[in-house]
CSV table of N, CA and C in Angstrom, one decimal:
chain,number,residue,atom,x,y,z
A,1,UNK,N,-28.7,-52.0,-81.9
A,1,UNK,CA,-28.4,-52.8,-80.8
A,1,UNK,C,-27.1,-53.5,-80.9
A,2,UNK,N,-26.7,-54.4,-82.2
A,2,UNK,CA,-25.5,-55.2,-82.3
A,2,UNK,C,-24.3,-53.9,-82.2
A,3,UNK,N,-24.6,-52.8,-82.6
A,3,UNK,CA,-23.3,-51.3,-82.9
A,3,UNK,C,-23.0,-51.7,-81.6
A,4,UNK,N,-24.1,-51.2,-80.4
A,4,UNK,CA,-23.9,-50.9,-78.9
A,4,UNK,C,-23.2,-51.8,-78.3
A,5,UNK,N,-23.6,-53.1,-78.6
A,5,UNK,CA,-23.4,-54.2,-77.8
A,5,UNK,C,-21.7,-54.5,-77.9
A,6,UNK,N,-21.3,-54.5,-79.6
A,6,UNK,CA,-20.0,-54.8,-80.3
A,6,UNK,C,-18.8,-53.9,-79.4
A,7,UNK,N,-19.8,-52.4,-79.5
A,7,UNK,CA,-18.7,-51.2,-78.8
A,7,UNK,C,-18.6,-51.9,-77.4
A,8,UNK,N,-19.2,-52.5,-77.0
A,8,UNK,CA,-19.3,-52.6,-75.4
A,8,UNK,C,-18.1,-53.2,-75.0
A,9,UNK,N,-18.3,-54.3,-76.3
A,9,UNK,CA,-16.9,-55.7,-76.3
A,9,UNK,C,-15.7,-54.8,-76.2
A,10,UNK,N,-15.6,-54.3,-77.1
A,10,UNK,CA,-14.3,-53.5,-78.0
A,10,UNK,C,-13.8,-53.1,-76.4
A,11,UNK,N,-14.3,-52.3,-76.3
A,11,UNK,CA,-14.3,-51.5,-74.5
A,11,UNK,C,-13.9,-51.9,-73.5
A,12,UNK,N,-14.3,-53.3,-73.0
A,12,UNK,CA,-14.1,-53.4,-71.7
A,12,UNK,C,-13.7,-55.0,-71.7
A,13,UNK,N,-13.7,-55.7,-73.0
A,13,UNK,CA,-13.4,-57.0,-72.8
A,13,UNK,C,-12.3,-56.9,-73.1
A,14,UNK,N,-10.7,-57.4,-72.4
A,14,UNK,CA,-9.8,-57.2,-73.1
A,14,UNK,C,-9.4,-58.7,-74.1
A,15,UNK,N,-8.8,-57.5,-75.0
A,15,UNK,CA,-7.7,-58.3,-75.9
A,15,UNK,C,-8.6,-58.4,-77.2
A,16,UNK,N,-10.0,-58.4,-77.4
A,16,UNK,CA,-11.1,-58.2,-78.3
A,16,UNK,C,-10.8,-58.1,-79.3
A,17,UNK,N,-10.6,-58.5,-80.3
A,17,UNK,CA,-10.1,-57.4,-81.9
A,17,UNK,C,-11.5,-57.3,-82.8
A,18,UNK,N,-12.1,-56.2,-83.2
A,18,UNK,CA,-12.8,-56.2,-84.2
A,18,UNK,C,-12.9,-57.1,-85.2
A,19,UNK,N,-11.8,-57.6,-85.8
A,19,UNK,CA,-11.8,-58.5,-86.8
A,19,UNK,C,-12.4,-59.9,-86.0
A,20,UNK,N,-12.5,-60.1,-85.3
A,20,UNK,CA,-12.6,-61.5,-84.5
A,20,UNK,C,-13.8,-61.7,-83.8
A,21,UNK,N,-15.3,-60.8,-84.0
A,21,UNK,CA,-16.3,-60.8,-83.7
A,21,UNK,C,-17.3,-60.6,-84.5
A,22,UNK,N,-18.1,-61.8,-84.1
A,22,UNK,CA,-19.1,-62.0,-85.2
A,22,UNK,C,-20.6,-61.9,-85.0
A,23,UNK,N,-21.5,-61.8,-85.6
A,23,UNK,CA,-23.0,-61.8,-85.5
A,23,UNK,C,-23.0,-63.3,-85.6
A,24,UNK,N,-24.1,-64.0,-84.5
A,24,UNK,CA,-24.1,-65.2,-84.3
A,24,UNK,C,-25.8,-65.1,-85.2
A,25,UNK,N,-26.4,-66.3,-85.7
A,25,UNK,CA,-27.1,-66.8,-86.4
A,25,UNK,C,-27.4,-66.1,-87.7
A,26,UNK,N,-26.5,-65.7,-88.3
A,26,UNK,CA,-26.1,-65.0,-89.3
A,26,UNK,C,-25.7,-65.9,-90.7
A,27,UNK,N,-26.4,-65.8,-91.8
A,27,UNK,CA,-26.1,-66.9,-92.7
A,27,UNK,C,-24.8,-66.6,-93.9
A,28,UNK,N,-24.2,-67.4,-94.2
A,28,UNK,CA,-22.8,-67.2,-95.2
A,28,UNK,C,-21.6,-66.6,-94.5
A,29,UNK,N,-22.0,-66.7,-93.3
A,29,UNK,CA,-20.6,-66.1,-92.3
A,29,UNK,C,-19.8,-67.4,-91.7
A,30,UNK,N,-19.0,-67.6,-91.9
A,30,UNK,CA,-17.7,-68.9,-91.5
A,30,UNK,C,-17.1,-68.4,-90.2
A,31,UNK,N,-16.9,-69.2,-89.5
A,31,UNK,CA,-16.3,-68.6,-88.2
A,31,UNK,C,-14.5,-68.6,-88.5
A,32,UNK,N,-13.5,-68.3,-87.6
A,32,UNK,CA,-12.1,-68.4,-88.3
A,32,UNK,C,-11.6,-69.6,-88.1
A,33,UNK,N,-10.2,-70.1,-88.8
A,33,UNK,CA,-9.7,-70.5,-88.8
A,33,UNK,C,-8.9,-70.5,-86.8
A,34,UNK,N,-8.7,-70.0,-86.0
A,34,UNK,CA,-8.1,-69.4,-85.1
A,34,UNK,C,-9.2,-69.6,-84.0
A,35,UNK,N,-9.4,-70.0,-82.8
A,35,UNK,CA,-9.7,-70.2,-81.9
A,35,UNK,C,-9.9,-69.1,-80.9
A,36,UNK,N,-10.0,-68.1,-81.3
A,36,UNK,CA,-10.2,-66.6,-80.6
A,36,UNK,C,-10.9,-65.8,-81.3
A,37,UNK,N,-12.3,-65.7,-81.0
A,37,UNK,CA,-13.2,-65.3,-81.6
A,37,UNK,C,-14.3,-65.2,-80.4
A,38,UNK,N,-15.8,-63.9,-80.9
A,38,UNK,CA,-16.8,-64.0,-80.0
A,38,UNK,C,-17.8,-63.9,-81.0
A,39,UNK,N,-18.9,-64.2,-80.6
A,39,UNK,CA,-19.9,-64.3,-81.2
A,39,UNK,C,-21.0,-63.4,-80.5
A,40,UNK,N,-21.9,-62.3,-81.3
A,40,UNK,CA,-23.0,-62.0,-80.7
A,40,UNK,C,-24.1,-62.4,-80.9
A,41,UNK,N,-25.5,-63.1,-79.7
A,41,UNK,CA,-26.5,-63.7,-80.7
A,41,UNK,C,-27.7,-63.1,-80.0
A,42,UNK,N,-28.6,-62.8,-80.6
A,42,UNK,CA,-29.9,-62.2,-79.8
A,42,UNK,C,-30.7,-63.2,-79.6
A,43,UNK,N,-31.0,-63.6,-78.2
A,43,UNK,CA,-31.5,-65.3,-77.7
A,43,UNK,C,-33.3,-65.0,-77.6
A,44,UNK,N,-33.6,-63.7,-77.6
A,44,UNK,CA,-35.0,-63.6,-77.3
A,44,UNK,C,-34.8,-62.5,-77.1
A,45,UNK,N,-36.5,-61.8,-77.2
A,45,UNK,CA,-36.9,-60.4,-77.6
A,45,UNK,C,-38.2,-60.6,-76.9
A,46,UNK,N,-38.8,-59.5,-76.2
A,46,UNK,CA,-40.1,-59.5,-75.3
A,46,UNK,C,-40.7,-58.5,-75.1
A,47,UNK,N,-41.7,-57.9,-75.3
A,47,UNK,CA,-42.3,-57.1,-74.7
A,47,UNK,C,-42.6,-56.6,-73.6
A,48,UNK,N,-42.4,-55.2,-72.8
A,48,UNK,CA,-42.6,-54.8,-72.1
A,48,UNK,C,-43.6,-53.8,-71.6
A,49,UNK,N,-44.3,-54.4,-70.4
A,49,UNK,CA,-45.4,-52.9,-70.3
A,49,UNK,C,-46.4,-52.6,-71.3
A,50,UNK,N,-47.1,-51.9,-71.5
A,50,UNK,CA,-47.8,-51.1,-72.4
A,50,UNK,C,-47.2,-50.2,-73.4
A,51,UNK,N,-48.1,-50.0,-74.3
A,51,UNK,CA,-47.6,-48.7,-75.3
A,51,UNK,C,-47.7,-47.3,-74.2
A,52,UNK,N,-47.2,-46.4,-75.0
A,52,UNK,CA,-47.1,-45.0,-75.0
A,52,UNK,C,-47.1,-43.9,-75.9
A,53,UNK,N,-48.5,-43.7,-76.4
A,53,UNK,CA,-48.9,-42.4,-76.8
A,53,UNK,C,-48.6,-41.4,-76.5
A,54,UNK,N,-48.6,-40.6,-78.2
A,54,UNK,CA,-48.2,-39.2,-78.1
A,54,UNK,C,-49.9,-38.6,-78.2
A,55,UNK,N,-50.3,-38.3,-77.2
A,55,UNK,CA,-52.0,-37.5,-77.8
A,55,UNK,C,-51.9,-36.3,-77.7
A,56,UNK,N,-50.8,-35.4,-77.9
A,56,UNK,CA,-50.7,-34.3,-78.3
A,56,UNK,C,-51.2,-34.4,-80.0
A,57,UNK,N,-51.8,-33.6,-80.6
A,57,UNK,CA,-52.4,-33.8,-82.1
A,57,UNK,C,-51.0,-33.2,-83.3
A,58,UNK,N,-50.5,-33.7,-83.9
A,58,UNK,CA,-49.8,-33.0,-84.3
A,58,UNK,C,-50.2,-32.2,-85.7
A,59,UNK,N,-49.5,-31.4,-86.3
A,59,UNK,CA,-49.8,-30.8,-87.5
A,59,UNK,C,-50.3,-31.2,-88.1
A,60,UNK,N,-49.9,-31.9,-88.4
A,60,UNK,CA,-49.5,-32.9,-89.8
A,60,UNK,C,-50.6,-34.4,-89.8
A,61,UNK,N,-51.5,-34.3,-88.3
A,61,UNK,CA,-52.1,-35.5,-88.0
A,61,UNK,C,-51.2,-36.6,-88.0
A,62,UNK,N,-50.1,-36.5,-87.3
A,62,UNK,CA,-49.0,-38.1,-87.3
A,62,UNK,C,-49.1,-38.4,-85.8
A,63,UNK,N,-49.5,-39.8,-85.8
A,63,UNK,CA,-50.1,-40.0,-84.3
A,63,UNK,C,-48.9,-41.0,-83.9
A,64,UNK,N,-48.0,-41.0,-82.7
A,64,UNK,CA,-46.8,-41.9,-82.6
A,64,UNK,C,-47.1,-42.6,-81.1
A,65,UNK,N,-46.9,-44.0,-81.3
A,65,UNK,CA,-46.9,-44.9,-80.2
A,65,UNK,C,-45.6,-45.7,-80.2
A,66,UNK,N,-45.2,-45.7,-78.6
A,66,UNK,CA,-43.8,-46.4,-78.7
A,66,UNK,C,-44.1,-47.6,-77.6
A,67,UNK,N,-43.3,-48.7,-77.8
A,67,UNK,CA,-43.5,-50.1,-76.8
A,67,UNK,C,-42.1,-50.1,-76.0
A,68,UNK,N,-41.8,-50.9,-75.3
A,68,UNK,CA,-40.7,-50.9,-74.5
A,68,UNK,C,-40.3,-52.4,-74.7
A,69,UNK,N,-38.9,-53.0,-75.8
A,69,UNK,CA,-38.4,-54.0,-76.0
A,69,UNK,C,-37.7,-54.6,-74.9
A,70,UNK,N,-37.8,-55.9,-74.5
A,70,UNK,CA,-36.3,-56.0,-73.9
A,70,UNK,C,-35.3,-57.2,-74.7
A,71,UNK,N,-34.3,-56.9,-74.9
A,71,UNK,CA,-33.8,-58.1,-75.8
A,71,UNK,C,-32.2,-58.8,-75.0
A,72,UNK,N,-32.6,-59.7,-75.3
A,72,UNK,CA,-31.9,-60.4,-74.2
A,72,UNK,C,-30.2,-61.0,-75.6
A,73,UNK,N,-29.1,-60.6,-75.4
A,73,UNK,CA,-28.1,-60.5,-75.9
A,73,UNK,C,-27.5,-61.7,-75.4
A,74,UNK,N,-26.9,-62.6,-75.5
A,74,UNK,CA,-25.6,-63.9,-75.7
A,74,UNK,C,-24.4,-63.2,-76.3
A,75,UNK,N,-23.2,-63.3,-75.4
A,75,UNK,CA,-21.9,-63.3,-75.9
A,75,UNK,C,-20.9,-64.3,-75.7
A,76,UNK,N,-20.4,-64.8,-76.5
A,76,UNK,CA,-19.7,-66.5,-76.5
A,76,UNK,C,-18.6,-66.0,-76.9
A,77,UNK,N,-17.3,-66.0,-75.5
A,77,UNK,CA,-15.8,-66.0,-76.0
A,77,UNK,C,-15.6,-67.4,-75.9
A,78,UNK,N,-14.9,-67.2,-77.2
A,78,UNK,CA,-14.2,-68.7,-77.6
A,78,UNK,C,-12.7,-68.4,-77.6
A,79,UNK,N,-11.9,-69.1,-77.2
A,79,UNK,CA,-10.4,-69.1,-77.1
A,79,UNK,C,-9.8,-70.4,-76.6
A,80,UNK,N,-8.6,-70.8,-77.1
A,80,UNK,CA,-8.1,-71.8,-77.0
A,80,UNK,C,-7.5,-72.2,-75.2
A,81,UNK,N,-7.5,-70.6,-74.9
A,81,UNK,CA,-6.9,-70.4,-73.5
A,81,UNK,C,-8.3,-70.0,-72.9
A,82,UNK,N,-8.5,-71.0,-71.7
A,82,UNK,CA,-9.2,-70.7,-71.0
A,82,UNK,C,-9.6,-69.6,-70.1
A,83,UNK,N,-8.7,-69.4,-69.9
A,83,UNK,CA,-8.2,-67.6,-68.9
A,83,UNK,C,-8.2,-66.9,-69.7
A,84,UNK,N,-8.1,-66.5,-71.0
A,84,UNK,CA,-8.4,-65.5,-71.7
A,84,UNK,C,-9.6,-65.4,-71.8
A,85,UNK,N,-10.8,-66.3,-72.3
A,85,UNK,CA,-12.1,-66.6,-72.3
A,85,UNK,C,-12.7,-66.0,-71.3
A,86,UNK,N,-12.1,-66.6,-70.0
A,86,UNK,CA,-13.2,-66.7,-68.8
A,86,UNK,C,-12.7,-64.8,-68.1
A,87,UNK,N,-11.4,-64.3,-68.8
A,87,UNK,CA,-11.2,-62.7,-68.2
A,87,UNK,C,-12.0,-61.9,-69.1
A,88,UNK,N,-12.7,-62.2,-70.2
A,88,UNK,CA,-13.2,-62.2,-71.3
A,88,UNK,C,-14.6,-61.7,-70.5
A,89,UNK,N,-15.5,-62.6,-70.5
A,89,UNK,CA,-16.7,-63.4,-70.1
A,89,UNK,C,-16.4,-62.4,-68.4
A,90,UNK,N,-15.8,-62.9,-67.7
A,90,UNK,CA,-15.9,-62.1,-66.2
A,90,UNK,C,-15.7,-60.9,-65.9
A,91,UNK,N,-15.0,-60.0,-66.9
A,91,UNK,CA,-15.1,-58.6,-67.0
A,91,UNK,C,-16.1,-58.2,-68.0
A,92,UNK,N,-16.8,-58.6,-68.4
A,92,UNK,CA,-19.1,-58.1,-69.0
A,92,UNK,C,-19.8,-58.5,-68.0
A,93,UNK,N,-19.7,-59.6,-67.6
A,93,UNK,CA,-20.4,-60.2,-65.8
A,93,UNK,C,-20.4,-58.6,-65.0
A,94,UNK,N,-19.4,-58.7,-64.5
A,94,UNK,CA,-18.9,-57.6,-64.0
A,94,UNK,C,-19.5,-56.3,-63.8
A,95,UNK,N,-19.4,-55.7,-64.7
A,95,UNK,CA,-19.4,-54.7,-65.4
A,95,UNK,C,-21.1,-54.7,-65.5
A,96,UNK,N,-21.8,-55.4,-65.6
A,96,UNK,CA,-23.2,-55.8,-66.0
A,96,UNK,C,-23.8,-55.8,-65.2
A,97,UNK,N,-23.2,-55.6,-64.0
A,97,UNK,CA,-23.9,-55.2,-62.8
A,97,UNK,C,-23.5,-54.0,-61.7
A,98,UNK,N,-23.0,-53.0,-62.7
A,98,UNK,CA,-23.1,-51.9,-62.2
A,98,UNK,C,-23.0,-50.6,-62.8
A,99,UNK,N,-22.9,-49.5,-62.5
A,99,UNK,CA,-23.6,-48.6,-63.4
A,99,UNK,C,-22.4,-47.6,-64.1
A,100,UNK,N,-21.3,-48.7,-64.8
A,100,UNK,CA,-20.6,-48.3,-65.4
A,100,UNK,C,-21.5,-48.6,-67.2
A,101,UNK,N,-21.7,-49.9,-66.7
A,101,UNK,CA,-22.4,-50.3,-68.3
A,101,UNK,C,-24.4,-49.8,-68.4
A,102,UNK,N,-24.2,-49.1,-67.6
A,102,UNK,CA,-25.4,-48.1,-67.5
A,102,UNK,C,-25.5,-47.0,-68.4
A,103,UNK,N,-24.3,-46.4,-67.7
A,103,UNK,CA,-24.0,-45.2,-68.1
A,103,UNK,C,-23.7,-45.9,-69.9
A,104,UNK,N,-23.0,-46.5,-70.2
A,104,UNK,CA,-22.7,-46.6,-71.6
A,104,UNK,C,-23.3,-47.0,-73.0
A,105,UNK,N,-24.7,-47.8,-72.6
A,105,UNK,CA,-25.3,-47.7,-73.0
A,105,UNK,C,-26.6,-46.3,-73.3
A,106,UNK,N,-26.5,-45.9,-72.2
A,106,UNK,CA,-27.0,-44.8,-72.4
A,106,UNK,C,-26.5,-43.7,-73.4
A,107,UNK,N,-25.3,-43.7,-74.2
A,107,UNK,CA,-25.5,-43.3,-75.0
A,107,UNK,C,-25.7,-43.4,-76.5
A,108,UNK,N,-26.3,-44.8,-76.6
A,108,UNK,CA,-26.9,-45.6,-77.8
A,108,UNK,C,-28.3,-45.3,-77.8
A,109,UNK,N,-29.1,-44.3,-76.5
A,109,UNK,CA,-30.7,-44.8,-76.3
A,109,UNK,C,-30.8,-46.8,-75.9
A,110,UNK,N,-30.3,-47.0,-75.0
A,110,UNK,CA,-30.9,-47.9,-75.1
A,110,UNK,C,-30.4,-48.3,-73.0
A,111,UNK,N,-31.5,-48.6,-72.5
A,111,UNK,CA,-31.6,-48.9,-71.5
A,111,UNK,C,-30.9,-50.3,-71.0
A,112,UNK,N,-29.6,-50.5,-70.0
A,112,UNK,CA,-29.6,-51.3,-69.8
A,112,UNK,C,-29.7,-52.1,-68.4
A,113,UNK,N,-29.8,-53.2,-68.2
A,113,UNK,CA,-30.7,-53.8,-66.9
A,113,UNK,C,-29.9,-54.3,-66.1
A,114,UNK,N,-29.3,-55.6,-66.6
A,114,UNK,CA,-28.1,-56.5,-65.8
A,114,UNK,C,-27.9,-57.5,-67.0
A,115,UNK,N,-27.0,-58.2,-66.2
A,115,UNK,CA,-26.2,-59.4,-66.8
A,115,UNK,C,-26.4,-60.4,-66.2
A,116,UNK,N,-26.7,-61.7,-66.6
A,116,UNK,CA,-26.2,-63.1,-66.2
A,116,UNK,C,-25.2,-63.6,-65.8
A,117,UNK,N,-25.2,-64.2,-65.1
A,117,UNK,CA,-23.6,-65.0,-64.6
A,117,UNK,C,-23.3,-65.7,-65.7
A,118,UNK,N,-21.9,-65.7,-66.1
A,118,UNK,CA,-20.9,-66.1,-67.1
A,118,UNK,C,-21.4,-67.8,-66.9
A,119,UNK,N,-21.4,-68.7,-67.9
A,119,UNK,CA,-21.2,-70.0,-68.4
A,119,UNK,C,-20.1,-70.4,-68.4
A,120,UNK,N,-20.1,-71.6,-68.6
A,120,UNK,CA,-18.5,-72.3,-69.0
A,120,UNK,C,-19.3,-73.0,-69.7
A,121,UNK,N,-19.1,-73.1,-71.3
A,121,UNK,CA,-19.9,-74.0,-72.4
A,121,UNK,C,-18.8,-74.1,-73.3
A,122,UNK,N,-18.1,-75.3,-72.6
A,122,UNK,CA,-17.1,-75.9,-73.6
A,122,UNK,C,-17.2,-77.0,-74.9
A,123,UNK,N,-16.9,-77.1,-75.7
A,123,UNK,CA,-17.4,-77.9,-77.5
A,123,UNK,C,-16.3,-78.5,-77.5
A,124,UNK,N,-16.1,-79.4,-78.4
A,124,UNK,CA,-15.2,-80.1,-79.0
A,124,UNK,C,-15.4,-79.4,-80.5
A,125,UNK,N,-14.6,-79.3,-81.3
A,125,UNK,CA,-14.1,-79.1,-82.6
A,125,UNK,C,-14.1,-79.9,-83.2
A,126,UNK,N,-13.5,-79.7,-85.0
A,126,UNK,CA,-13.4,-81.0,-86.3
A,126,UNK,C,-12.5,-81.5,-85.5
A,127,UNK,N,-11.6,-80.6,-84.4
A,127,UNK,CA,-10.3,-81.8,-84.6
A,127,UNK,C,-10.2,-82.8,-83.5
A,128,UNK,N,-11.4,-82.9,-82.7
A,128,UNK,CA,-12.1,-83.5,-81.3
A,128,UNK,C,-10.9,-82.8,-80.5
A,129,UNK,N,-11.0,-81.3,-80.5
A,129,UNK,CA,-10.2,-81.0,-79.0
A,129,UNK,C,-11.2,-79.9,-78.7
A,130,UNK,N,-11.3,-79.9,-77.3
A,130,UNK,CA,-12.1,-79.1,-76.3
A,130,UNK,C,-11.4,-77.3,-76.7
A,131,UNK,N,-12.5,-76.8,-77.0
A,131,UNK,CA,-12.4,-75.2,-77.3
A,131,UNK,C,-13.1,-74.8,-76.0
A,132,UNK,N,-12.7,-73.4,-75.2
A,132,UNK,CA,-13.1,-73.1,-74.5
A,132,UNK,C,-13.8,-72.0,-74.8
A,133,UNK,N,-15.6,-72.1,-74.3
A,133,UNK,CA,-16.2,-70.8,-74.2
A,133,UNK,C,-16.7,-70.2,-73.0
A,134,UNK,N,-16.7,-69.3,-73.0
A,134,UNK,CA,-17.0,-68.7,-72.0
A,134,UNK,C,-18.8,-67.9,-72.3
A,135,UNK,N,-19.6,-67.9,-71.3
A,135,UNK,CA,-21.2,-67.3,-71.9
A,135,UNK,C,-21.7,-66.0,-71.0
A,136,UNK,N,-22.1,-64.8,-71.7
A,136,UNK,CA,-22.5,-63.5,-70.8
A,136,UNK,C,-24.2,-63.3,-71.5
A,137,UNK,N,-24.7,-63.3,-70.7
A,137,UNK,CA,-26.1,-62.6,-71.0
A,137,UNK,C,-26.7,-61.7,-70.8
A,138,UNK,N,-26.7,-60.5,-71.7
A,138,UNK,CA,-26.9,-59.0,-71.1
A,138,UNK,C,-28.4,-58.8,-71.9
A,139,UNK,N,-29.2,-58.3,-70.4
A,139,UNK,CA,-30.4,-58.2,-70.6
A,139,UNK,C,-30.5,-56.7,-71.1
A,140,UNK,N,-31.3,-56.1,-72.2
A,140,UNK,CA,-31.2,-54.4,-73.0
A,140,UNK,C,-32.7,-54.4,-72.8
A,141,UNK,N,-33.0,-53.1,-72.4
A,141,UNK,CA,-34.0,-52.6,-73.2
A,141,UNK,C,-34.2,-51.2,-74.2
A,142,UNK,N,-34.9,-51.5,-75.0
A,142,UNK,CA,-35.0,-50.0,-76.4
A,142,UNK,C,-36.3,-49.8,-76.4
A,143,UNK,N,-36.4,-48.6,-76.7
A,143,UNK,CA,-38.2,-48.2,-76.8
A,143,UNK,C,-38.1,-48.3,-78.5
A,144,UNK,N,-39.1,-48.5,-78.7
A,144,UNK,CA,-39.4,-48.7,-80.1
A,144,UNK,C,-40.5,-48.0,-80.6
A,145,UNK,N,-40.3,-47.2,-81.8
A,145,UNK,CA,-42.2,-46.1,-82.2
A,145,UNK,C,-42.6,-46.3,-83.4
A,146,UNK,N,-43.4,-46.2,-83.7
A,146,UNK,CA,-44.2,-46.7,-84.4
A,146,UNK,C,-45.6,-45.6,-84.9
A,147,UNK,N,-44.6,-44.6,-86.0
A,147,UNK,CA,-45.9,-43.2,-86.6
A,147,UNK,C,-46.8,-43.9,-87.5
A,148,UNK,N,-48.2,-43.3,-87.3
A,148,UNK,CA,-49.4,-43.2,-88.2
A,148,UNK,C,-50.1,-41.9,-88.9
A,149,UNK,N,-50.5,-42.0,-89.7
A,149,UNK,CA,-51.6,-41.2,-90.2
A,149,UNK,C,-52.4,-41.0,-89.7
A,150,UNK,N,-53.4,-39.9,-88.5
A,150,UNK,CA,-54.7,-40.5,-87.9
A,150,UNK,C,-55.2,-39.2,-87.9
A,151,UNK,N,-56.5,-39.4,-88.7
A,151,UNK,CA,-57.7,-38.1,-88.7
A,151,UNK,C,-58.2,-38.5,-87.5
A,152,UNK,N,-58.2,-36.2,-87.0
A,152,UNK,CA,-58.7,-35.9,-86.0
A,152,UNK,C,-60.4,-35.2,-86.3
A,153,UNK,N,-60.8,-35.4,-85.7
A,153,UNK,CA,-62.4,-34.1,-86.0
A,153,UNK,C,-61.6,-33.0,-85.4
A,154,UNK,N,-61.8,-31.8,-86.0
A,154,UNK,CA,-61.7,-30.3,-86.1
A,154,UNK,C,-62.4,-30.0,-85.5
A,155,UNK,N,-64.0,-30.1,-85.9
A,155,UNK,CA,-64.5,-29.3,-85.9
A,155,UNK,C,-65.9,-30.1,-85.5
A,156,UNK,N,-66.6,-29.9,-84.3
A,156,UNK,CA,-67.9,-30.8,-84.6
A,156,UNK,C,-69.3,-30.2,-84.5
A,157,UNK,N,-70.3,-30.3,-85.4
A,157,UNK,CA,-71.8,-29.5,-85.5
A,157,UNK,C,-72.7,-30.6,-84.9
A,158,UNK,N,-73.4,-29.4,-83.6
A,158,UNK,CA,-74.5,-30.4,-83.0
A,158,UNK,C,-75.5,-29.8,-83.3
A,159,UNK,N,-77.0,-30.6,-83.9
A,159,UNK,CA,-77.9,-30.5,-84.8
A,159,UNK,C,-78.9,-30.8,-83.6
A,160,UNK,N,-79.0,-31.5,-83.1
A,160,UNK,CA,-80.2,-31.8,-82.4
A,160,UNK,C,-79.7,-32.3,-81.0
A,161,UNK,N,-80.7,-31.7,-80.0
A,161,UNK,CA,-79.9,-32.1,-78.5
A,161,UNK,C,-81.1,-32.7,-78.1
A,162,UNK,N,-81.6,-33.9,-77.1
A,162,UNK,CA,-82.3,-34.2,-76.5
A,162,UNK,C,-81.9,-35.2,-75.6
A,163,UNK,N,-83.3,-34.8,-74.8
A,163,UNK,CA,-82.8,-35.6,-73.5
A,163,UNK,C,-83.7,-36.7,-73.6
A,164,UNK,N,-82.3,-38.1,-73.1
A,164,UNK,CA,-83.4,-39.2,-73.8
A,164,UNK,C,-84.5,-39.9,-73.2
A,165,UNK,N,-84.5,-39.5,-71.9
A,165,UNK,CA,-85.4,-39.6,-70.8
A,165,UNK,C,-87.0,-39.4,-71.2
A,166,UNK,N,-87.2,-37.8,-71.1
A,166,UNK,CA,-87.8,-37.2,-71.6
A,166,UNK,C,-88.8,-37.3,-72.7
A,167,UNK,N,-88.0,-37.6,-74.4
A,167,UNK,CA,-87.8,-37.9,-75.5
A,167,UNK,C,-88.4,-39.0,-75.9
A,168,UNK,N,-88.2,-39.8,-75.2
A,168,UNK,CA,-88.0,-41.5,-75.7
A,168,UNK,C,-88.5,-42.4,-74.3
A,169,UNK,N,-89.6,-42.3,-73.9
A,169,UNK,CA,-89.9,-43.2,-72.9
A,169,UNK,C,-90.2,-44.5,-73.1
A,170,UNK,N,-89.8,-45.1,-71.9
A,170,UNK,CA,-90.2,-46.9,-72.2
A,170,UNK,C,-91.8,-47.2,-72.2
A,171,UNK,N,-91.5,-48.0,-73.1
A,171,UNK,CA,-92.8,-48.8,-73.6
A,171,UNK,C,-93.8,-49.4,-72.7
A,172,UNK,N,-95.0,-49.2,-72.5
A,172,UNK,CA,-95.5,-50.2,-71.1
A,172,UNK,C,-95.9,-51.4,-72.2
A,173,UNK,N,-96.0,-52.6,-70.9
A,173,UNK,CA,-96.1,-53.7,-71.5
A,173,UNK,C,-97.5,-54.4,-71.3
């Protein structure tokens, strides 16, 4: 999910540099020294729908059930220039709602939905000056599976048939 999401930045947000993006809630990672950086953070994860069985029986008896994730992505451009941030942030908006960023995730496997309208979530710094962020929320979904071991009966022997009517009548009282 973070590969897809990172490629996405790289792509279509300009000016982006690899070196300048980071996994947000991530421990022993420092943010930079430099005021142009983004952050990716996964804000929530949900289930969707029901599972989906394979009951085809397989060789091997491996029984596979997949669920349908949706995971809801945060991307925070930070820049000292607010127009870089907010061309940042407004070209993923963008983009997030139409079936350019469809198509491009589709080739990670991973379904995607829409976007949120961009934020303005500006901070003050150590050095009490206002940093500008800009906020995109891209809603994903991924199917996820989940193989088992599961004995099937082969083969089944019926020993005795009756009818329970018949067989087994009620008791008078």
């Amino acid at each position: 999910m973070f590969e897809a999401v990172n490629d996405f930045i790289l792509k279509f947000a300009p000016g982006v540099v690899q070196d300048n993006i980071y996994r947000g809630y991530f421990n022993r990672a420092s943010l930079p020294d430099v005021q142009d950086y983004t952050v990716i953070s996964v804000s929530d994860t949900s289930r969707v729908g029901t599972n989906i069985g394979d009951d085809a029986q397989a060789a091997d008896n491996i029984y596979t059930t997949k669920a349908l994730y949706e995971y809801t992505i945060d991307i925070d451009f930070v820049c000292d220039d607010q127009m870089t941030a907010h061309k940042r942030a407004s070209a993923l908006a963008t983009l997030g709602r139409d079936y350019i960023a469809v198509d491009f995730f589709k080739g990670y496997a991973i379904g995607f939905n829409y976007a949120d309208d961009m934020a303005y979530l500006p901070f003050v710094d150590l050095s009490d000056q206002y940093i500008h962020r800009y906020r995109v929320t891209l809603h994903l979904t991924q199917w996820e599976s989940v193989s088992t071991s599961q004995e099937y009966a082969e083969k089944v022997e019926i020993n005795l048939v009756e009818n329970i009517d018949a067989h087994h009548k009620p008791k008078k009282e």
